[in-house]
Short mmCIF file of C-alpha atoms in Angstrom, two decimals:
data_model
loop_
_atom_site.label_atom_id
_atom_site.label_comp_id
_atom_site.label_asym_id
_atom_site.label_seq_id
_atom_site.Cartn_x
_atom_site.Cartn_y
_atom_site.Cartn_z
CA UNK A 7 -47.36 53.09 -105.94
CA UNK A 8 -44.54 55.33 -104.85
CA UNK A 9 -41.20 54.21 -106.25
CA UNK A 10 -37.62 54.80 -105.35
CA UNK A 11 -34.17 53.96 -106.61
CA UNK A 12 -31.23 52.77 -104.54
CA UNK A 13 -27.74 53.63 -105.81
CA UNK A 14 -24.49 52.03 -104.75
CA UNK A 15 -20.88 51.97 -105.87
CA UNK A 16 -18.56 48.99 -105.88
CA UNK A 17 -14.94 48.35 -106.71
CA UNK A 18 -14.99 44.56 -106.99
CA UNK A 19 -15.33 42.56 -110.20
CA UNK A 20 -18.08 40.19 -109.07
CA UNK A 21 -21.76 40.74 -109.76
CA UNK A 22 -22.76 44.02 -108.17
CA UNK A 23 -26.13 45.85 -108.29
CA UNK A 24 -25.31 49.53 -108.76
CA UNK A 25 -28.84 50.79 -109.25
CA UNK A 26 -31.97 49.07 -108.00
CA UNK A 27 -35.51 50.22 -108.82
CA UNK A 28 -38.10 49.54 -106.13
CA UNK A 29 -41.84 50.13 -105.87
CA UNK A 30 -44.74 48.66 -103.91
CA UNK A 31 -44.23 45.32 -105.68
CA UNK A 32 -40.60 45.08 -104.54
CA UNK A 33 -37.50 45.25 -106.72
CA UNK A 34 -38.62 45.71 -110.33
CA UNK A 35 -35.31 46.40 -112.08
CA UNK A 36 -31.60 46.88 -111.67
CA UNK A 37 -28.34 47.79 -113.31
CA UNK A 38 -25.80 45.11 -112.44
CA UNK A 39 -22.14 44.90 -113.39
CA UNK A 40 -19.59 42.11 -113.36
CA UNK A 41 -15.91 42.28 -114.19
CA UNK A 42 -16.54 42.94 -117.88
CA UNK A 43 -20.26 43.48 -118.53
CA UNK A 44 -23.30 45.51 -117.58
CA UNK A 45 -26.83 44.09 -117.42
CA UNK A 46 -29.96 46.25 -117.47
CA UNK A 47 -32.60 44.09 -115.81
CA UNK A 48 -36.35 44.25 -115.54
CA UNK A 49 -38.31 41.88 -113.35
CA UNK A 50 -39.15 38.61 -115.10
CA UNK A 51 -39.62 36.00 -112.37
CA UNK A 52 -42.51 33.61 -113.07
CA UNK A 53 -43.84 34.23 -109.55
CA UNK A 54 -44.71 37.78 -110.57
CA UNK A 55 -46.84 36.70 -113.55
CA UNK A 56 -50.25 35.21 -114.22
CA UNK A 57 -52.37 34.31 -117.26
CA UNK A 58 -49.23 33.07 -119.05
CA UNK A 59 -49.99 31.75 -122.56
CA UNK A 60 -47.84 30.94 -125.59
CA UNK A 61 -47.17 33.80 -127.99
CA UNK A 62 -48.77 33.20 -131.38
CA UNK A 63 -49.01 35.12 -134.63
CA UNK A 64 -45.63 36.76 -134.13
CA UNK A 65 -44.67 36.77 -137.81
CA UNK A 66 -47.83 38.65 -138.78
CA UNK A 67 -47.24 41.21 -136.01
CA UNK A 68 -43.55 41.57 -136.87
CA UNK A 69 -44.47 42.29 -140.49
CA UNK A 70 -46.47 45.30 -139.26
CA UNK A 71 -43.31 46.95 -137.92
CA UNK A 72 -41.66 49.44 -140.27
CA UNK A 73 -37.94 49.87 -139.49
CA UNK A 74 -36.45 53.10 -140.81
CA UNK A 75 -33.04 54.75 -141.38
CA UNK A 76 -32.71 58.31 -140.09
CA UNK A 77 -30.62 60.80 -138.20
CA UNK A 78 -31.69 62.73 -135.14
CA UNK A 79 -32.13 66.47 -135.71
CA UNK A 80 -29.56 67.12 -132.98
CA UNK A 81 -26.97 64.79 -134.58
CA UNK A 82 -27.00 65.18 -138.36
CA UNK A 83 -23.69 63.36 -138.84
CA UNK A 84 -24.89 59.94 -137.70
CA UNK A 85 -27.48 57.81 -139.54
CA UNK A 86 -29.05 55.00 -137.52
CA UNK A 87 -31.58 52.20 -137.89
CA UNK A 88 -34.67 52.33 -135.72
CA UNK A 89 -38.37 52.95 -135.46
CA UNK A 90 -40.86 55.78 -135.15
CA UNK A 91 -42.42 55.28 -131.72
CA UNK A 92 -46.00 56.06 -132.75
CA UNK A 93 -45.83 53.38 -135.48
CA UNK A 94 -44.61 50.71 -133.05
CA UNK A 95 -47.26 51.65 -130.46
CA UNK A 96 -50.00 49.92 -132.47
CA UNK A 97 -48.05 46.65 -132.71
CA UNK A 98 -46.06 46.41 -129.44
CA UNK A 99 -47.57 49.05 -127.13
CA UNK A 100 -45.53 47.93 -124.12
CA UNK A 101 -42.37 49.06 -125.95
CA UNK A 102 -43.51 52.69 -126.10
CA UNK A 103 -43.76 55.42 -123.49
CA UNK A 104 -45.70 58.60 -124.07
CA UNK A 105 -48.31 59.52 -126.64
CA UNK A 106 -47.97 60.73 -130.24
CA UNK A 107 -47.77 64.52 -130.51
CA UNK A 108 -48.08 64.96 -126.72
CA UNK A 109 -47.22 68.32 -125.20
CA UNK A 110 -46.48 69.35 -121.62
CA UNK A 111 -46.34 72.68 -119.83
CA UNK A 112 -42.90 73.92 -118.82
CA UNK A 113 -42.10 76.83 -116.54
CA UNK A 114 -39.36 79.15 -117.78
CA UNK A 115 -37.73 82.42 -116.78
CA UNK A 116 -39.08 85.34 -118.86
CA UNK A 117 -37.00 87.97 -117.06
CA UNK A 118 -34.20 87.08 -114.64
CA UNK A 119 -34.15 88.34 -111.08
CA UNK A 120 -32.32 91.61 -110.48
CA UNK A 121 -29.75 91.47 -107.66
CA UNK A 122 -28.06 94.32 -105.81
CA UNK A 123 -24.30 94.50 -105.26
CA UNK A 124 -24.61 92.30 -102.17
CA UNK A 125 -26.48 89.57 -104.05
CA UNK A 126 -29.91 90.32 -102.58
CA UNK A 127 -32.95 90.16 -104.84
CA UNK A 128 -34.20 93.62 -105.75
CA UNK A 129 -36.71 92.43 -108.34
CA UNK A 130 -38.03 88.87 -108.45
CA UNK A 131 -37.66 86.87 -111.65
CA UNK A 132 -40.70 86.86 -113.90
CA UNK A 133 -41.72 83.34 -114.77
CA UNK A 134 -43.90 82.11 -117.60
CA UNK A 135 -45.33 78.84 -118.81
CA UNK A 136 -44.99 77.46 -122.31
CA UNK A 137 -46.06 74.29 -124.06
CA UNK A 138 -43.21 72.04 -125.21
CA UNK A 139 -43.10 68.59 -126.85
CA UNK A 140 -43.36 65.60 -124.50
CA UNK A 141 -41.41 63.15 -126.65
CA UNK A 142 -42.20 59.45 -126.97
CA UNK A 143 -39.61 56.81 -126.13
CA UNK A 144 -39.04 53.21 -127.14
CA UNK A 145 -37.58 50.28 -125.21
CA UNK A 146 -36.42 48.15 -128.12
CA UNK A 147 -35.73 45.22 -125.80
CA UNK A 148 -39.51 44.76 -125.60
CA UNK A 149 -39.36 43.67 -129.27
CA UNK A 150 -37.12 40.67 -128.51
CA UNK A 151 -39.91 38.18 -127.59
CA UNK A 152 -41.67 38.99 -130.88
CA UNK A 153 -38.41 38.52 -132.80
CA UNK A 154 -37.62 35.20 -131.13
CA UNK A 155 -41.13 33.82 -131.72
CA UNK A 156 -41.05 34.97 -135.35
CA UNK A 157 -37.79 33.08 -135.89
CA UNK A 158 -39.36 29.99 -134.30
CA UNK A 159 -42.44 30.30 -136.54
CA UNK A 160 -40.28 30.72 -139.64
CA UNK A 161 -38.09 27.76 -138.65
CA UNK A 162 -41.21 25.60 -138.32
CA UNK A 163 -42.39 26.69 -141.79
CA UNK A 164 -38.97 25.92 -143.28
CA UNK A 165 -38.89 22.50 -141.62
CA UNK A 166 -42.39 21.70 -142.96
CA UNK A 167 -41.35 22.76 -146.49
CA UNK A 168 -38.17 20.69 -146.30
CA UNK A 169 -40.15 17.64 -145.13
CA UNK A 170 -42.28 17.71 -148.29
#
């Protein structure tokens, strides 16, 4: 389906949708602000879903995740907590975009165009194609249902132990 985004600007402090994402299924996400907060929304209405079942086995799945500490190559001064996308893909695939070690072709300028004194092209630019990394991404918010269910499972285990 072809998608589009609608952008708007507001000056009020009430709820205001600044960016709305739309495809053939209707509005599927938005960025909404209020007087003091920003919400990044994805569609979640029950009327959009089917085959809804309870989440089970969350603790076992959560234990497969391997959080790491690292810095990004482009920002060596800051160490952060996070994940390696390809490791999460096996456990929570919906949280990951892209494929491990993927590459894409990129067009680039080998030799720039030559212009005369009036700005007219004398010699066209020479273009080339090179293969560059197509990096994976992670939407960590997709981990929240697993985290919540794990807490619920652990709470149930604690309650059962305390009852004995």
